[in-house]
mmCIF file of C-alpha atoms in Angstrom:
data_model
loop_
_atom_site.group_PDB
_atom_site.id
_atom_site.type_symbol
_atom_site.label_atom_id
_atom_site.label_comp_id
_atom_site.label_asym_id
_atom_site.label_seq_id
_atom_site.Cartn_x
_atom_site.Cartn_y
_atom_site.Cartn_z
ATOM 1 C CA MET A 159 118.122 27.510 -65.255
ATOM 2 C CA ASN A 160 118.949 26.832 -61.595
ATOM 3 C CA ASN A 161 116.248 26.233 -59.018
ATOM 4 C CA LYS A 162 115.423 29.669 -57.547
ATOM 5 C CA LEU A 163 113.183 28.663 -54.638
ATOM 6 C CA PRO A 164 113.899 28.077 -50.950
ATOM 7 C CA GLN A 165 113.458 24.746 -49.209
ATOM 8 C CA ILE A 166 109.984 24.265 -47.716
ATOM 9 C CA THR A 167 110.851 23.962 -44.022
ATOM 10 C CA ILE A 168 109.364 25.299 -40.806
ATOM 11 C CA PHE A 169 111.485 28.435 -41.277
ATOM 12 C CA PHE A 170 109.870 28.963 -44.684
ATOM 13 C CA TRP A 171 106.426 29.125 -43.052
ATOM 14 C CA ILE A 172 107.651 31.364 -40.218
ATOM 15 C CA MET A 173 109.084 33.794 -42.759
ATOM 16 C CA LYS A 174 105.955 33.544 -44.890
ATOM 17 C CA ILE A 175 103.738 34.498 -41.951
ATOM 18 C CA CYS A 176 106.109 37.362 -41.052
ATOM 19 C CA ALA A 177 106.207 38.615 -44.647
ATOM 20 C CA THR A 178 102.446 38.462 -45.154
ATOM 21 C CA THR A 179 101.771 40.048 -41.763
ATOM 22 C CA LEU A 180 104.257 42.776 -42.651
ATOM 23 C CA GLY A 181 102.431 43.161 -45.956
ATOM 24 C CA GLU A 182 99.184 43.692 -44.058
ATOM 25 C CA THR A 183 100.609 46.328 -41.714
ATOM 26 C CA ALA A 184 102.662 48.040 -44.448
ATOM 27 C CA GLY A 185 99.683 48.085 -46.818
ATOM 28 C CA ASP A 186 97.502 49.644 -44.138
ATOM 29 C CA LEU A 187 100.301 52.090 -43.340
ATOM 30 C CA VAL A 188 100.326 53.344 -46.936
ATOM 31 C CA SER A 189 96.588 53.276 -47.693
ATOM 32 C CA MET A 190 95.127 54.361 -44.332
ATOM 33 C CA THR A 191 97.754 55.801 -41.965
ATOM 34 C CA MET A 192 99.360 57.862 -44.751
ATOM 35 C CA GLN A 193 95.882 58.377 -46.277
ATOM 36 C CA VAL A 194 97.027 57.574 -49.811
ATOM 37 C CA GLY A 195 93.838 55.659 -50.534
ATOM 38 C CA TYR A 196 93.226 52.136 -51.819
ATOM 39 C CA ALA A 197 93.307 52.908 -55.561
ATOM 40 C CA VAL A 198 96.543 54.934 -55.590
ATOM 41 C CA SER A 199 98.317 52.686 -53.081
ATOM 42 C CA SER A 200 97.310 49.603 -55.130
ATOM 43 C CA MET A 201 98.855 51.102 -58.277
ATOM 44 C CA VAL A 202 102.036 52.164 -56.474
ATOM 45 C CA LEU A 203 102.514 48.877 -54.627
ATOM 46 C CA PHE A 204 101.671 46.797 -57.703
ATOM 47 C CA GLY A 205 104.306 48.787 -59.582
ATOM 48 C CA LEU A 206 106.855 47.960 -56.878
ATOM 49 C CA PHE A 207 105.826 44.302 -57.158
ATOM 50 C CA LEU A 208 106.510 44.379 -60.919
ATOM 51 C CA VAL A 209 109.963 45.874 -60.320
ATOM 52 C CA ALA A 210 110.799 43.224 -57.704
ATOM 53 C CA LEU A 211 109.407 40.449 -59.922
ATOM 54 C CA PHE A 212 111.439 41.614 -62.932
ATOM 55 C CA THR A 213 114.589 41.524 -60.800
ATOM 56 C CA GLN A 214 113.711 38.035 -59.555
ATOM 57 C CA LEU A 215 113.078 36.766 -63.086
ATOM 58 C CA ARG A 216 116.454 38.116 -64.206
ATOM 59 C CA ALA A 217 118.279 36.369 -61.366
ATOM 60 C CA LYS A 218 120.137 33.148 -62.204
ATOM 61 C CA SER A 219 119.786 31.396 -58.852
ATOM 62 C CA TYR A 220 118.123 31.639 -55.449
ATOM 63 C CA TYR A 221 118.842 34.851 -53.536
ATOM 64 C CA PRO A 222 117.012 34.801 -50.184
ATOM 65 C CA PHE A 223 116.673 38.560 -49.739
ATOM 66 C CA LEU A 224 115.375 39.024 -53.290
ATOM 67 C CA TYR A 225 112.937 36.122 -53.021
ATOM 68 C CA TRP A 226 111.395 37.404 -49.787
ATOM 69 C CA THR A 227 111.276 40.937 -51.153
ATOM 70 C CA VAL A 228 109.006 39.668 -53.930
ATOM 71 C CA ILE A 229 106.894 37.733 -51.393
ATOM 72 C CA LEU A 230 106.561 40.903 -49.323
ATOM 73 C CA ALA A 231 105.641 42.883 -52.447
ATOM 74 C CA THR A 232 102.883 40.402 -53.343
ATOM 75 C CA SER A 233 101.508 40.589 -49.816
ATOM 76 C CA THR A 234 101.577 44.393 -49.623
ATOM 77 C CA ALA A 235 100.051 44.829 -53.078
ATOM 78 C CA GLY A 236 97.559 42.043 -52.344
ATOM 79 C CA THR A 237 96.358 43.836 -49.210
ATOM 80 C CA THR A 238 95.527 47.070 -51.020
ATOM 81 C CA MET A 239 94.169 45.256 -54.106
ATOM 82 C CA SER A 240 91.780 43.253 -51.943
ATOM 83 C CA ASP A 241 90.665 46.342 -50.022
ATOM 84 C CA PHE A 242 90.131 48.227 -53.311
ATOM 85 C CA MET A 243 87.953 45.414 -54.689
ATOM 86 C CA ASP A 244 85.980 44.864 -51.498
ATOM 87 C CA ARG A 245 85.550 48.466 -50.333
ATOM 88 C CA SER A 246 86.204 50.970 -53.118
ATOM 89 C CA LEU A 247 84.466 48.928 -55.828
ATOM 90 C CA GLY A 248 81.819 47.765 -53.354
ATOM 91 C CA LEU A 249 82.100 44.070 -54.242
ATOM 92 C CA GLY A 250 82.121 42.984 -50.612
ATOM 93 C CA TYR A 251 84.330 40.350 -49.022
ATOM 94 C CA ALA A 252 82.342 37.321 -50.231
ATOM 95 C CA ASN A 253 82.136 38.413 -53.876
ATOM 96 C CA GLY A 254 85.753 39.556 -53.851
ATOM 97 C CA SER A 255 86.852 36.192 -52.476
ATOM 98 C CA LEU A 256 84.867 34.311 -55.154
ATOM 99 C CA ILE A 257 86.453 36.364 -57.934
ATOM 100 C CA LEU A 258 89.939 35.773 -56.552
ATOM 101 C CA VAL A 259 89.293 32.035 -56.122
ATOM 102 C CA SER A 260 88.215 31.862 -59.759
ATOM 103 C CA ILE A 261 91.357 33.669 -60.936
ATOM 104 C CA LEU A 262 93.589 31.451 -58.798
ATOM 105 C CA LEU A 263 91.915 28.271 -60.077
ATOM 106 C CA ALA A 264 92.325 29.468 -63.671
ATOM 107 C CA ILE A 265 96.073 29.944 -63.054
ATOM 108 C CA PHE A 266 96.407 26.458 -61.572
ATOM 109 C CA ILE A 267 94.405 24.839 -64.385
ATOM 110 C CA TYR A 268 96.508 26.518 -67.070
ATOM 111 C CA TRP A 269 99.703 25.642 -65.169
ATOM 112 C CA TYR A 270 98.741 21.956 -64.885
ATOM 113 C CA VAL A 271 97.366 21.591 -68.426
ATOM 114 C CA THR A 272 100.485 23.072 -70.008
ATOM 115 C CA GLU A 273 103.097 21.580 -67.665
ATOM 116 C CA ARG A 274 101.409 18.420 -66.291
ATOM 117 C CA SER A 275 102.677 19.387 -62.862
ATOM 118 C CA LEU A 276 102.243 21.932 -60.082
ATOM 119 C CA ASN A 277 105.602 21.191 -58.501
ATOM 120 C CA VAL A 278 106.615 24.143 -56.312
ATOM 121 C CA ASN A 279 109.972 22.660 -55.321
ATOM 122 C CA ASP A 280 111.642 22.873 -58.699
ATOM 123 C CA ILE A 281 110.939 25.960 -60.835
ATOM 124 C CA ARG A 282 113.351 25.991 -63.775
ATOM 125 C CA THR A 283 111.645 27.764 -66.707
ATOM 126 C CA PRO A 284 110.631 31.431 -67.001
ATOM 127 C CA LYS A 285 107.052 30.483 -67.910
ATOM 128 C CA VAL A 286 106.546 28.341 -64.812
ATOM 129 C CA GLU A 287 108.251 30.941 -62.641
ATOM 130 C CA ILE A 288 105.814 33.613 -63.848
ATOM 131 C CA LEU A 289 102.865 31.281 -63.140
ATOM 132 C CA TYR A 290 104.315 30.596 -59.691
ATOM 133 C CA TRP A 291 104.490 34.300 -58.834
ATOM 134 C CA LEU A 292 101.046 35.037 -60.265
ATOM 135 C CA ALA A 293 99.649 32.262 -58.074
ATOM 136 C CA ILE A 294 101.434 33.733 -55.052
ATOM 137 C CA LEU A 295 100.128 37.246 -55.784
ATOM 138 C CA PHE A 296 96.505 36.144 -56.075
ATOM 139 C CA SER A 297 96.729 33.662 -53.192
ATOM 140 C CA ASN A 298 97.940 36.469 -50.914
ATOM 141 C CA THR A 299 95.181 38.752 -52.222
ATOM 142 C CA LEU A 300 92.642 35.983 -51.641
ATOM 143 C CA GLY A 301 94.006 35.430 -48.144
ATOM 144 C CA THR A 302 93.423 39.100 -47.342
ATOM 145 C CA ALA A 303 89.826 39.000 -48.591
ATOM 146 C CA LEU A 304 89.162 35.713 -46.788
ATOM 147 C CA GLY A 305 90.560 37.057 -43.507
ATOM 148 C CA ASP A 306 88.458 40.215 -43.757
ATOM 149 C CA PHE A 307 85.366 38.136 -44.529
ATOM 150 C CA LEU A 308 85.892 35.893 -41.506
ATOM 151 C CA ALA A 309 86.633 38.825 -39.182
ATOM 152 C CA ASP A 310 83.950 41.271 -40.342
ATOM 153 C CA SER A 311 81.159 39.479 -42.221
ATOM 154 C CA SER A 312 81.006 35.930 -40.886
ATOM 155 C CA GLY A 313 80.222 36.889 -37.291
ATOM 156 C CA LEU A 314 83.285 35.027 -35.984
ATOM 157 C CA GLY A 315 85.287 38.156 -35.187
ATOM 158 C CA PHE A 316 89.091 38.302 -35.015
ATOM 159 C CA ALA A 317 89.400 35.638 -32.307
ATOM 160 C CA GLY A 318 86.948 33.243 -33.941
ATOM 161 C CA GLY A 319 88.531 33.754 -37.352
ATOM 162 C CA ALA A 320 91.990 33.092 -35.916
ATOM 163 C CA LEU A 321 90.791 29.881 -34.249
ATOM 164 C CA LEU A 322 89.153 28.679 -37.464
ATOM 165 C CA ILE A 323 92.215 29.422 -39.588
ATOM 166 C CA GLY A 324 94.502 27.857 -36.983
ATOM 167 C CA GLY A 325 92.349 24.718 -36.930
ATOM 168 C CA LEU A 326 92.399 24.459 -40.731
ATOM 169 C CA LEU A 327 96.179 24.871 -40.772
ATOM 170 C CA ALA A 328 96.474 22.096 -38.180
ATOM 171 C CA LEU A 329 94.399 19.839 -40.466
ATOM 172 C CA VAL A 330 96.720 20.631 -43.371
ATOM 173 C CA VAL A 331 99.744 19.675 -41.253
ATOM 174 C CA LEU A 332 98.095 16.390 -40.232
ATOM 175 C CA ALA A 333 97.141 15.670 -43.833
ATOM 176 C CA SER A 334 100.754 16.162 -44.917
ATOM 177 C CA PHE A 335 101.913 13.504 -42.422
ATOM 178 C CA TYR A 336 99.094 10.973 -42.464
ATOM 179 C CA THR A 337 97.540 11.096 -45.943
ATOM 180 C CA ARG A 338 98.673 10.779 -49.533
ATOM 181 C CA MET A 339 97.074 14.028 -50.631
ATOM 182 C CA PRO A 340 99.183 15.836 -53.265
ATOM 183 C CA ARG A 341 101.807 17.956 -51.539
ATOM 184 C CA GLU A 342 101.320 20.766 -54.074
ATOM 185 C CA PHE A 343 97.624 20.963 -53.137
ATOM 186 C CA LEU A 344 98.439 21.103 -49.431
ATOM 187 C CA PHE A 345 101.153 23.713 -50.056
ATOM 188 C CA TRP A 346 98.763 26.136 -51.759
ATOM 189 C CA ILE A 347 96.026 25.577 -49.179
ATOM 190 C CA ALA A 348 98.526 26.422 -46.427
ATOM 191 C CA PHE A 349 99.853 29.351 -48.459
ATOM 192 C CA VAL A 350 96.380 30.890 -48.694
ATOM 193 C CA LEU A 351 95.494 30.188 -45.050
ATOM 194 C CA THR A 352 98.694 31.632 -43.576
ATOM 195 C CA ARG A 353 97.724 34.992 -45.081
ATOM 196 C CA PRO A 354 94.599 35.567 -42.900
ATOM 197 C CA PHE A 355 96.427 33.891 -40.007
ATOM 198 C CA GLY A 356 99.139 36.511 -40.353
ATOM 199 C CA ALA A 357 96.518 39.242 -40.666
ATOM 200 C CA THR A 358 95.053 38.349 -37.271
ATOM 201 C CA PHE A 359 98.570 38.444 -35.828
ATOM 202 C CA GLY A 360 98.998 41.874 -37.393
ATOM 203 C CA ASP A 361 95.780 43.046 -35.742
ATOM 204 C CA LEU A 362 97.134 41.811 -32.410
ATOM 205 C CA LEU A 363 100.269 43.913 -32.886
ATOM 206 C CA THR A 364 98.527 47.085 -34.062
ATOM 207 C CA LYS A 365 95.421 47.151 -31.837
ATOM 208 C CA PRO A 366 95.451 49.323 -28.694
ATOM 209 C CA SER A 367 96.021 47.637 -25.348
ATOM 210 C CA GLU A 368 92.419 48.212 -24.206
ATOM 211 C CA LYS A 369 91.326 45.957 -27.075
ATOM 212 C CA GLY A 370 93.829 43.251 -26.176
ATOM 213 C CA GLY A 371 96.567 44.306 -28.597
ATOM 214 C CA PHE A 372 100.161 45.424 -28.178
ATOM 215 C CA ASP A 373 99.415 48.971 -29.405
ATOM 216 C CA LEU A 374 102.455 49.120 -31.697
ATOM 217 C CA GLY A 375 100.563 50.792 -34.518
ATOM 218 C CA THR A 376 101.211 50.149 -38.202
ATOM 219 C CA MET A 377 104.654 51.776 -38.098
ATOM 220 C CA GLY A 378 105.903 49.972 -34.983
ATOM 221 C CA SER A 379 104.481 46.629 -36.082
ATOM 222 C CA SER A 380 106.093 46.958 -39.507
ATOM 223 C CA LEU A 381 109.488 47.638 -37.913
ATOM 224 C CA VAL A 382 109.222 44.639 -35.562
ATOM 225 C CA LEU A 383 108.158 42.288 -38.361
ATOM 226 C CA THR A 384 110.940 43.569 -40.623
ATOM 227 C CA LEU A 385 113.531 42.767 -37.948
ATOM 228 C CA VAL A 386 112.118 39.264 -37.405
ATOM 229 C CA LEU A 387 112.008 38.551 -41.140
ATOM 230 C CA LEU A 388 115.568 39.809 -41.716
ATOM 231 C CA SER A 389 116.806 37.732 -38.769
ATOM 232 C CA CYS A 390 115.214 34.575 -40.188
ATOM 233 C CA ILE A 391 116.646 35.262 -43.655
ATOM 234 C CA ALA A 392 120.119 35.770 -42.174
ATOM 235 C CA TYR A 393 119.900 32.568 -40.115
ATOM 236 C CA THR A 394 118.643 30.352 -42.943
ATOM 237 C CA THR A 395 121.279 31.766 -45.320
ATOM 238 C CA TRP A 396 124.029 31.062 -42.796
ATOM 239 C CA ASN A 397 122.680 27.580 -42.043
ATOM 240 C CA ASN A 398 122.413 26.644 -45.726
ATOM 241 C CA ALA A 399 125.984 27.825 -46.327
ATOM 242 C CA ARG A 400 127.185 25.797 -43.327
ATOM 243 C CA GLN A 401 125.430 22.647 -44.556
ATOM 244 C CA LEU A 402 126.794 23.091 -48.078
ATOM 245 C CA LYS A 403 130.299 23.524 -46.715
ATOM 246 C CA ALA A 404 129.946 20.351 -44.648
ATOM 247 C CA VAL A 405 128.770 18.380 -47.689
ATOM 248 C CA ASN A 406 131.688 19.580 -49.822
ATOM 249 C CA ARG A 407 134.298 18.550 -47.279
#
């Protein structure tokens, strides 16, 4: 089985933030703007995630558009799943976050106990690939709940939450350069944190101008983020092909 994951570069994190921010705005577009509701939208979007995941699992190698479609599906489904847990079920942001942390830790423990590794740079068996995508789904869902908790329940507000998340991400970057902390651990910490970071960026795009936003709404923001994400996918695909061609000369 060929490796089916992208290289972890700065473009990976840019696309991840775009995809998760798009998931936030698209999830809100379905559940709130279109008034579908959290429960129904969660079922629909989770179904779309399963379809995208099945296609990804059937693929034989890395296809950028397919990979980022699954990432987007996990983010969109994670947004509505988190809102359903926190609001419809009445668990609240703190309790919802604790439940999701527990699920995510259980996935990592099982992954490590059975495989003796959490390597995210080389996924070559169907079992590990499924664990990888489950971890991504619940990390994006956790990121949504964590962002909502910081913005609404912690007293920090959107600006304070964004500063806190940005500071934590900066610490992760420094740790990756100046410490020997396991890279897999730092990867998943950054993966979770970029979700609420993207959510605050999504709020900036959707909020009206009198509240300091760009007033693009959920529809306009989703279109802008889609264009940025597609542009990054096209560039990285072209650049990888160019580098491969140069190596084979």
